[in-house]
Coordinates of N, CA and C in Angstrom, one line a residue:
Chain A
E8 N -94.4 34.9 45.0 CA -93.5 36.0 45.1 C -92.1 35.4 44.9
P9 N -91.2 36.2 44.2 CA -89.8 35.7 44.0 C -89.1 35.6 45.3
E10 N -88.1 34.7 45.3 CA -87.4 34.5 46.5 C -85.9 34.6 46.4
V11 N -85.2 34.9 47.5 CA -83.8 34.9 47.6 C -83.4 33.5 48.1
T12 N -82.5 32.9 47.4 CA -82.1 31.5 47.8 C -80.7 31.4 48.4
Q13 N -80.6 30.7 49.5 CA -79.3 30.6 50.1 C -78.9 29.1 50.3
T14 N -77.6 28.9 50.0 CA -77.1 27.5 50.2 C -75.7 27.6 50.9
P15 N -75.4 26.6 51.7 CA -76.3 25.6 52.3 C -77.1 26.1 53.4
S16 N -78.1 25.4 53.8 CA -78.9 25.8 55.0 C -78.1 25.7 56.3
H17 N -77.3 24.7 56.3 CA -76.4 24.5 57.5 C -75.0 24.3 57.1
Q18 N -74.0 24.9 57.8 CA -72.6 24.7 57.5 C -71.9 24.5 58.8
V19 N -71.2 23.4 58.9 CA -70.3 23.2 60.1 C -68.9 23.2 59.6
T20 N -68.1 23.9 60.4 CA -66.7 24.0 60.0 C -65.8 24.0 61.2
Q21 N -64.5 23.7 61.0 CA -63.5 23.8 62.1 C -63.0 25.2 62.1
M22 N -62.7 25.7 63.3 CA -62.0 27.0 63.5 C -60.8 27.1 62.6
G23 N -60.7 28.2 62.0 CA -59.5 28.4 61.1 C -59.7 28.1 59.6
Q24 N -60.8 27.4 59.4 CA -61.1 27.0 58.0 C -61.8 28.1 57.3
E25 N -61.7 28.1 56.0 CA -62.5 29.0 55.1 C -63.9 28.5 54.8
V26 N -64.8 29.4 54.8 CA -66.2 29.0 54.3 C -66.7 30.0 53.3
I27 N -67.5 29.5 52.4 CA -68.2 30.3 51.4 C -69.7 30.1 51.5
L28 N -70.4 31.2 51.8 CA -71.8 31.1 51.9 C -72.4 31.7 50.6
R29 N -73.4 31.0 50.0 CA -73.8 31.3 48.7 C -75.3 31.8 48.7
C30 N -75.5 32.7 47.8 CA -76.9 33.4 47.7 C -77.2 33.6 46.2
V31 N -78.4 33.4 45.9 CA -78.9 33.8 44.6 C -80.0 34.8 44.8
P32 N -79.7 36.1 44.6 CA -80.7 37.2 44.8 C -81.8 37.1 43.7
I33 N -82.8 37.9 43.9 CA -83.9 37.9 42.9 C -83.3 38.6 41.7
S34 N -83.7 38.1 40.5 CA -83.0 38.3 39.3 C -82.9 39.8 38.8
N35 N -83.9 40.6 39.1 CA -83.8 42.0 38.6 C -83.3 42.9 39.7
H36 N -82.9 42.4 40.8 CA -82.4 43.2 41.9 C -80.9 43.6 41.7
L37 N -80.6 44.7 42.2 CA -79.2 45.3 42.0 C -78.5 45.6 43.3
Y38 N -79.1 45.7 44.4 CA -78.5 45.9 45.7 C -78.5 44.6 46.5
F39 N -77.4 44.3 47.1 CA -77.3 43.0 47.8 C -76.7 43.3 49.1
Y40 N -77.1 42.4 50.1 CA -76.7 42.6 51.5 C -76.4 41.3 52.1
W41 N -75.5 41.3 53.1 CA -75.3 40.2 54.1 C -75.6 40.8 55.5
Y42 N -76.4 40.0 56.2 CA -76.6 40.3 57.6 C -76.3 39.0 58.4
R43 N -76.1 39.1 59.7 CA -76.0 37.9 60.5 C -76.8 38.1 61.8
Q44 N -77.2 37.0 62.3 CA -78.1 37.0 63.5 C -77.5 35.9 64.4
I45 N -77.2 36.3 65.7 CA -76.6 35.3 66.6 C -77.7 34.9 67.6
L46 N -77.9 33.6 67.6 CA -78.9 32.9 68.6 C -80.2 33.6 68.5
G47 N -80.8 33.9 67.4 CA -82.1 34.5 67.3 C -82.3 35.8 67.9
Q48 N -81.2 36.5 68.0 CA -81.2 37.9 68.6 C -81.1 38.9 67.5
K49 N -80.3 39.9 67.8 CA -80.2 41.1 67.0 C -79.7 40.8 65.6
V50 N -80.2 41.4 64.6 CA -79.8 41.2 63.2 C -78.8 42.3 62.9
E51 N -77.6 41.9 62.6 CA -76.4 42.8 62.4 C -76.1 43.0 61.0
F52 N -75.9 44.2 60.5 CA -75.5 44.5 59.2 C -74.1 44.2 59.0
L53 N -73.7 43.5 57.9 CA -72.3 43.2 57.6 C -71.9 44.1 56.4
V54 N -72.6 44.0 55.3 CA -72.1 44.7 54.1 C -73.2 44.9 53.1
S55 N -73.1 45.9 52.3 CA -74.0 46.1 51.1 C -73.1 46.2 49.9
F56 N -73.7 45.8 48.8 CA -73.0 45.7 47.5 C -73.8 46.1 46.4
Y57 N -73.2 46.9 45.5 CA -73.9 47.5 44.3 C -72.9 47.7 43.2
N58 N -73.3 47.3 42.0 CA -72.4 47.6 40.9 C -71.0 47.0 41.0
N59 N -71.0 45.8 41.5 CA -69.8 45.0 41.7 C -68.8 45.6 42.7
E60 N -69.3 46.4 43.6 CA -68.4 46.9 44.6 C -69.1 47.1 45.9
I61 N -68.4 47.1 47.0 CA -69.0 47.3 48.3 C -69.4 48.7 48.5
S62 N -70.7 48.9 48.9 CA -71.2 50.2 49.1 C -70.9 50.7 50.5
E63 N -71.2 49.8 51.5 CA -71.0 50.1 52.9 C -70.6 48.8 53.6
K64 N -69.9 48.9 54.7 CA -69.6 47.8 55.5 C -69.6 48.2 56.9
S65 N -69.8 47.2 57.8 CA -69.8 47.5 59.2 C -68.4 47.1 59.8
E66 N -68.2 47.4 61.1 CA -66.9 47.1 61.7 C -66.7 45.6 61.9
I67 N -67.8 44.9 61.8 CA -67.7 43.4 61.9 C -67.0 42.9 60.6
F68 N -67.3 43.5 59.5 CA -66.8 43.1 58.2 C -65.3 43.5 58.1
D69 N -64.4 42.7 58.7 CA -63.0 43.0 58.7 C -62.3 42.2 57.5
D70 N -61.0 42.2 57.6 CA -60.2 41.6 56.5 C -60.5 40.1 56.3
Q71 N -61.1 39.5 57.3 CA -61.4 38.1 57.1 C -62.6 37.8 56.2
F72 N -63.4 38.9 56.0 CA -64.6 38.7 55.2 C -64.4 39.3 53.8
S73 N -65.1 38.7 52.8 CA -65.1 39.3 51.5 C -66.4 38.9 50.8
V74 N -66.8 39.7 49.8 CA -68.0 39.3 49.1 C -67.6 39.4 47.6
E75 N -68.5 38.7 46.8 CA -68.2 38.6 45.4 C -69.5 38.3 44.7
R76 N -69.6 38.8 43.5 CA -70.7 38.4 42.6 C -70.0 37.8 41.3
P77 N -69.6 36.6 41.4 CA -68.7 36.0 40.4 C -69.3 35.9 39.0
D78 N -70.6 35.7 38.9 CA -71.2 35.3 37.6 C -72.5 36.0 37.2
G79 N -72.8 37.1 37.9 CA -74.0 37.8 37.6 C -75.2 37.3 38.2
S80 N -75.1 36.2 38.9 CA -76.3 35.6 39.5 C -76.1 35.3 41.0
N81 N -74.9 34.7 41.3 CA -74.6 34.3 42.6 C -74.0 35.5 43.4
F82 N -74.2 35.5 44.7 CA -73.6 36.6 45.5 C -73.0 35.8 46.7
T83 N -71.7 35.8 46.9 CA -71.1 35.0 48.0 C -70.5 35.8 49.1
L84 N -70.5 35.2 50.2 CA -69.8 35.7 51.4 C -68.7 34.7 51.8
K85 N -67.5 35.2 51.8 CA -66.4 34.3 52.2 C -65.8 34.7 53.5
I86 N -65.6 33.8 54.4 CA -64.9 34.0 55.7 C -63.6 33.2 55.6
R87 N -62.4 33.9 55.6 CA -61.2 33.2 55.2 C -60.7 32.3 56.3
S88 N -60.8 32.7 57.6 CA -60.3 31.9 58.7 C -61.3 32.1 59.8
T89 N -62.2 31.1 59.9 CA -63.4 31.3 60.8 C -62.9 31.2 62.3
K90 N -63.7 32.0 63.1 CA -63.5 32.0 64.5 C -64.8 31.4 65.1
L91 N -64.6 31.1 66.4 CA -65.8 30.6 67.1 C -66.9 31.6 67.1
E92 N -66.6 32.8 67.3 CA -67.6 33.9 67.3 C -68.3 34.2 66.0
D93 N -67.8 33.6 64.9 CA -68.5 33.7 63.6 C -69.7 32.8 63.6
S94 N -69.9 32.0 64.5 CA -71.1 31.1 64.5 C -72.4 32.0 64.6
A95 N -73.2 31.8 63.6 CA -74.4 32.7 63.6 C -75.2 32.2 62.4
M96 N -76.4 32.8 62.3 CA -77.2 32.6 61.1 C -76.9 33.8 60.1
Y97 N -76.5 33.5 58.9 CA -76.2 34.5 58.0 C -77.3 34.7 56.9
F98 N -77.8 35.9 56.8 CA -78.9 36.1 55.8 C -78.4 37.0 54.7
C99 N -78.8 36.6 53.5 CA -78.6 37.4 52.3 C -79.9 38.1 52.0
A100 N -79.8 39.3 51.5 CA -81.0 40.1 51.1 C -80.7 40.9 49.8
S101 N -81.7 41.2 49.1 CA -81.6 42.0 47.9 C -82.7 43.0 47.8
T102 N -82.5 44.0 47.0 CA -83.6 44.9 46.7 C -83.3 45.6 45.3
T103 N -84.3 46.2 44.8 CA -84.2 46.8 43.5 C -83.5 48.2 43.6
R104 N -83.1 48.7 42.5 CA -82.4 50.0 42.4 C -83.5 51.1 42.4
A105 N -84.8 50.6 42.4 CA -85.9 51.6 42.3 C -85.9 52.6 43.4
G106 N -85.3 52.3 44.5 CA -85.2 53.3 45.5 C -84.6 52.7 46.8
Y107 N -83.9 53.5 47.5 CA -83.4 53.0 48.8 C -84.5 52.7 49.7
N108 N -85.7 53.1 49.4 CA -86.8 52.9 50.3 C -87.6 51.6 50.0
E109 N -87.1 50.9 49.1 CA -87.7 49.6 48.8 C -87.4 48.6 49.9
K110 N -88.3 47.6 50.0 CA -88.1 46.6 51.1 C -87.0 45.7 50.7
L111 N -86.4 45.1 51.7 CA -85.4 44.1 51.4 C -86.1 42.7 51.4
F112 N -85.6 41.9 50.5 CA -86.1 40.5 50.4 C -85.0 39.6 51.0
F113 N -85.3 38.9 52.0 CA -84.3 38.0 52.7 C -84.5 36.6 52.3
G114 N -83.3 35.9 52.2 CA -83.3 34.5 52.1 C -83.6 33.8 53.5
S115 N -83.6 32.5 53.5 CA -83.9 31.8 54.7 C -82.7 31.6 55.6
G116 N -81.6 31.9 55.1 CA -80.4 31.9 55.9 C -79.5 30.7 55.8
T117 N -78.3 30.8 56.2 CA -77.3 29.7 56.4 C -76.9 29.7 57.8
Q118 N -77.1 28.6 58.5 CA -76.7 28.5 59.9 C -75.2 28.0 59.9
L119 N -74.3 28.9 60.3 CA -72.9 28.5 60.4 C -72.5 28.2 61.8
S120 N -71.9 27.0 61.9 CA -71.4 26.6 63.2 C -69.9 26.3 63.1
V121 N -69.2 27.1 63.9 CA -67.7 26.9 63.9 C -67.3 26.2 65.2
L122 N -66.6 25.1 65.0 CA -66.3 24.2 66.1 C -64.8 24.4 66.5
Chain B
A28 N -75.0 58.9 66.9 CA -75.0 57.8 66.0 C -76.4 57.3 65.7
Q29 N -76.6 56.8 64.5 CA -77.9 56.3 64.1 C -78.2 55.0 64.9
S30 N -79.4 54.9 65.4 CA -79.7 53.7 66.1 C -81.2 53.5 66.1
V31 N -81.6 52.3 66.4 CA -83.0 52.0 66.6 C -83.1 51.1 67.8
A32 N -84.1 51.3 68.7 CA -84.3 50.6 69.9 C -85.6 50.0 70.1
Q33 N -85.7 48.8 70.5 CA -86.9 48.1 70.9 C -86.8 47.8 72.3
P34 N -87.5 48.5 73.2 CA -87.3 48.4 74.6 C -87.8 47.1 75.2
E35 N -88.7 46.4 74.6 CA -89.3 45.2 75.1 C -88.7 44.0 74.4
D36 N -88.2 43.0 75.2 CA -87.7 41.8 74.6 C -88.9 40.9 74.3
Q37 N -90.0 41.0 75.1 CA -91.1 40.1 74.9 C -92.4 40.9 75.1
V38 N -93.4 40.6 74.3 CA -94.8 41.2 74.5 C -95.7 40.0 74.5
N39 N -96.6 39.9 75.5 CA -97.6 38.9 75.6 C -99.0 39.5 75.6
V40 N -99.8 39.0 74.7 CA -101.1 39.5 74.5 C -102.1 38.3 74.3
A41 N -103.3 38.5 74.8 CA -104.4 37.5 74.6 C -105.0 37.7 73.2
E42 N -105.3 36.6 72.6 CA -105.9 36.6 71.2 C -107.2 37.5 71.2
G43 N -107.3 38.3 70.2 CA -108.4 39.2 70.1 C -108.2 40.6 70.7
N44 N -107.2 40.7 71.6 CA -106.8 42.0 72.1 C -105.9 42.8 71.2
P45 N -105.9 44.1 71.4 CA -105.0 44.9 70.6 C -103.5 44.7 71.1
L46 N -102.6 44.9 70.1 CA -101.2 44.7 70.5 C -100.4 45.9 70.0
T47 N -99.3 46.2 70.7 CA -98.4 47.3 70.4 C -97.0 46.7 70.6
V48 N -96.1 46.9 69.6 CA -94.7 46.6 69.8 C -94.0 47.9 69.5
K49 N -93.1 48.3 70.5 CA -92.6 49.6 70.5 C -91.2 49.7 69.8
C50 N -91.0 50.9 69.2 CA -89.7 51.1 68.5 C -89.4 52.6 68.6
T51 N -88.2 53.0 69.0 CA -87.8 54.4 68.9 C -86.5 54.4 68.1
Y52 N -86.2 55.6 67.5 CA -85.1 55.7 66.6 C -84.3 56.9 66.8
S53 N -83.1 56.9 66.3 CA -82.3 58.1 66.4 C -81.5 58.2 65.1
V54 N -81.8 59.1 64.2 CA -81.1 59.3 63.0 C -81.0 60.8 62.7
S55 N -80.0 61.2 61.9 CA -79.9 62.5 61.5 C -80.8 62.7 60.2
G56 N -81.5 63.7 60.0 CA -82.3 63.9 58.9 C -83.6 63.1 59.0
N57 N -84.3 63.0 57.8 CA -85.6 62.3 57.8 C -85.4 60.8 57.9
P58 N -86.2 60.2 58.8 CA -86.0 58.7 58.9 C -86.8 58.0 57.9
Y59 N -86.2 56.8 57.5 CA -86.9 55.8 56.6 C -87.0 54.6 57.5
L60 N -88.2 54.3 57.9 CA -88.5 53.3 58.9 C -89.2 52.1 58.4
F61 N -88.9 50.9 58.9 CA -89.5 49.7 58.5 C -89.8 48.8 59.7
W62 N -90.7 47.8 59.4 CA -91.0 46.7 60.3 C -90.9 45.4 59.5
Y63 N -90.2 44.5 60.1 CA -90.0 43.1 59.6 C -90.5 42.1 60.6
V64 N -90.9 41.0 60.1 CA -91.3 39.9 61.0 C -90.5 38.6 60.7
Q65 N -90.1 37.8 61.7 CA -89.4 36.6 61.4 C -90.1 35.5 62.1
Y66 N -90.5 34.5 61.3 CA -91.1 33.3 61.8 C -89.9 32.2 62.1
P67 N -90.1 31.2 62.9 CA -89.1 30.3 63.2 C -88.4 29.7 62.0
N68 N -87.1 29.7 62.0 CA -86.3 29.1 60.9 C -86.6 29.7 59.5
R69 N -86.9 31.0 59.5 CA -87.2 31.7 58.3 C -86.4 33.0 58.3
G70 N -86.2 33.6 57.1 CA -85.7 34.9 57.0 C -86.7 36.0 57.4
L71 N -86.2 37.2 57.4 CA -87.1 38.3 57.7 C -88.1 38.6 56.6
Q72 N -89.3 39.0 56.9 CA -90.3 39.3 55.9 C -90.7 40.8 56.2
F73 N -90.8 41.5 55.1 CA -91.3 42.9 55.2 C -92.7 43.0 55.6
L74 N -93.0 43.9 56.6 CA -94.4 44.2 57.0 C -94.9 45.6 56.4
L75 N -94.1 46.6 56.7 CA -94.5 47.9 56.3 C -93.4 48.9 56.4
K76 N -93.6 50.1 55.8 CA -92.5 51.1 55.8 C -93.2 52.5 55.9
Y77 N -92.4 53.4 56.5 CA -92.7 54.8 56.5 C -91.6 55.6 55.8
I78 N -92.0 56.3 54.8 CA -91.0 57.2 54.1 C -91.4 58.6 54.3
T79 N -92.6 58.9 54.0 CA -93.1 60.3 54.1 C -94.6 60.2 54.0
G80 N -95.3 61.3 54.4 CA -96.7 61.3 54.2 C -97.5 61.1 55.5
D81 N -98.5 60.3 55.4 CA -99.4 60.0 56.5 C -98.6 59.3 57.6
N82 N -98.9 59.7 58.9 CA -98.1 59.2 60.0 C -98.6 57.7 60.3
L83 N -99.8 57.4 59.9 CA -100.3 56.0 60.1 C -100.1 55.2 58.8
V84 N -99.3 54.2 58.9 CA -98.9 53.4 57.8 C -99.6 52.0 58.0
K85 N -100.2 51.5 56.9 CA -100.8 50.2 57.0 C -100.0 49.2 56.2
G86 N -99.9 48.0 56.7 CA -99.0 47.0 56.1 C -99.7 45.6 56.0
S87 N -98.9 44.6 55.9 CA -99.4 43.2 55.7 C -100.0 42.7 57.0
Y88 N -100.9 41.7 56.8 CA -101.5 40.9 57.9 C -102.3 41.8 58.9
G89 N -102.8 42.9 58.5 CA -103.6 43.8 59.3 C -102.7 44.6 60.3
F90 N -101.4 44.6 60.1 CA -100.6 45.5 61.0 C -100.6 46.9 60.5
E91 N -100.3 47.8 61.4 CA -100.1 49.2 61.1 C -99.1 49.8 62.0
A92 N -98.5 50.9 61.7 CA -97.5 51.5 62.5 C -97.7 53.0 62.5
E93 N -97.5 53.7 63.6 CA -97.7 55.1 63.7 C -96.4 55.8 63.9
F94 N -96.1 56.7 63.0 CA -94.8 57.5 63.1 C -95.1 58.7 63.9
N95 N -94.3 59.0 64.9 CA -94.4 60.1 65.8 C -93.1 60.8 65.8
K96 N -93.0 61.9 65.1 CA -91.7 62.6 64.9 C -91.2 63.2 66.3
S97 N -92.1 63.8 67.0 CA -91.8 64.5 68.3 C -91.2 63.4 69.3
Q98 N -91.8 62.3 69.3 CA -91.3 61.2 70.2 C -90.3 60.3 69.6
T99 N -90.0 60.5 68.3 CA -89.0 59.7 67.5 C -89.4 58.2 67.7
S100 N -90.7 57.9 67.5 CA -91.2 56.5 67.7 C -91.9 56.0 66.4
F101 N -91.9 54.7 66.3 CA -92.6 54.1 65.2 C -93.1 52.8 65.7
H102 N -94.2 52.8 66.5 CA -94.7 51.7 67.1 C -95.6 50.8 66.2
L103 N -95.5 49.5 66.3 CA -96.3 48.6 65.5 C -97.5 48.3 66.2
K104 N -98.7 48.2 65.5 CA -99.9 48.0 66.2 C -100.8 47.1 65.4
K105 N -101.7 46.4 66.1 CA -102.8 45.6 65.4 C -104.0 45.7 66.3
P106 N -105.1 45.9 65.8 CA -106.3 46.1 66.6 C -106.8 44.8 67.3
S107 N -106.5 43.6 66.7 CA -107.0 42.4 67.2 C -106.0 41.3 66.9
A108 N -105.3 40.8 67.9 CA -104.2 39.9 67.7 C -104.7 38.5 67.4
L109 N -103.9 37.8 66.6 CA -104.2 36.4 66.3 C -103.0 35.5 66.8
V110 N -103.3 34.3 67.1 CA -102.2 33.4 67.6 C -101.1 33.3 66.5
S111 N -101.5 33.3 65.3 CA -100.5 33.2 64.2 C -99.6 34.4 64.1
D112 N -99.9 35.5 64.8 CA -99.0 36.7 64.8 C -97.8 36.4 65.7
S113 N -97.8 35.3 66.5 CA -96.7 35.1 67.3 C -95.4 34.9 66.5
A114 N -94.4 35.7 66.7 CA -93.2 35.7 65.9 C -92.2 36.7 66.6
L115 N -91.1 36.9 65.9 CA -90.1 37.9 66.3 C -90.2 39.1 65.4
Y116 N -90.3 40.3 65.9 CA -90.6 41.5 65.2 C -89.4 42.4 65.3
F117 N -89.0 42.9 64.1 CA -87.8 43.8 64.1 C -88.2 45.2 63.5
C118 N -87.8 46.2 64.2 CA -87.9 47.6 63.7 C -86.6 47.9 63.0
A119 N -86.6 48.6 61.9 CA -85.4 48.9 61.2 C -85.4 50.4 60.6
V120 N -84.2 50.9 60.4 CA -84.1 52.3 59.9 C -83.0 52.4 58.9
R121 N -83.3 53.0 57.8 CA -82.2 53.4 56.9 C -81.5 54.6 57.4
V122 N -80.2 54.6 57.5 CA -79.5 55.6 58.2 C -79.6 57.0 57.6
S123 N -79.7 57.0 56.3 CA -79.9 58.3 55.6 C -80.4 58.1 54.2
S124 N -80.8 59.1 53.5 CA -81.4 59.0 52.2 C -80.3 58.6 51.2
S125 N -79.0 58.8 51.6 CA -77.9 58.5 50.6 C -77.2 57.2 50.9
A126 N -77.7 56.5 52.0 CA -77.0 55.3 52.4 C -77.8 54.1 52.0
S127 N -77.1 53.0 51.8 CA -77.8 51.7 51.5 C -78.0 50.9 52.8
K128 N -77.3 51.3 53.9 CA -77.3 50.5 55.1 C -78.6 50.6 55.8
I129 N -79.1 49.5 56.2 CA -80.3 49.5 57.1 C -79.9 48.8 58.4
I130 N -80.2 49.4 59.5 CA -79.9 48.8 60.8 C -81.2 48.4 61.5
F131 N -81.1 47.3 62.2 CA -82.2 46.6 62.8 C -82.1 46.8 64.4
G132 N -83.3 46.8 65.0 CA -83.4 46.8 66.4 C -83.1 45.4 66.9
S133 N -83.1 45.2 68.2 CA -82.8 44.0 68.9 C -83.9 42.9 68.8
G134 N -85.1 43.4 68.3 CA -86.2 42.4 68.2 C -87.1 42.3 69.4
T135 N -88.3 42.1 69.1 CA -89.3 41.8 70.2 C -90.1 40.6 69.9
R136 N -90.1 39.7 70.8 CA -90.8 38.4 70.6 C -92.2 38.6 71.0
L137 N -93.1 38.5 70.1 CA -94.6 38.6 70.4 C -95.2 37.3 70.6
S138 N -95.9 37.1 71.7 CA -96.5 35.8 72.0 C -98.0 36.1 72.2
I139 N -98.8 35.4 71.4 CA -100.3 35.6 71.5 C -100.9 34.3 72.1
R140 N -101.5 34.4 73.2 CA -102.1 33.2 73.8 C -103.6 33.1 73.5
P141 N -104.0 31.9 73.3 CA -105.4 31.6 72.8 C -106.4 32.1 73.9

């Protein structure tokens, strides 16, 4: 089965630094998502992205966050100035345009640790 | 506000016994409901979905879920649990037919003892 690929698997950064989390969605997928999960608990929606623009975003996705699909294959999440509370597992997901009811395919995640 | 709730943090079942993982939802309009499973150090994997039609939905690994509109529930079930079913299970709902956002419950850790 095709996979969503995320890099790096672990990222350690200092508070206040910028980080970029990278994702390669499945090639024929058109809807892209970022979620985060803190300490193996609740999975929180951050943002959805379609046709090179944000479709929806949560209250967590403030001005410190941005997403980009720079080259038609990668999908990135940037945090401009990281905070301690940004420490979490960040998951990328994608799905086809075939329908909103299609399942999401998730990557294995990037564990972000902010020190 | 749209929401999904999983009232149990942990469910413990003996191998071979039936299991149920509970989920209730609150959305406006028709719900689009999903179950996902997460194994250690992995992303979430799709198990099954309810969009419309039969209230009993069958999915991967022998799991099924029953949609109950009057009780606004979508409980996950399996007739005979396996030790390998031990994982973290998430119920999810798409907030409306016109939205791309899917929200997840808090998760239920299923532990199957031999």
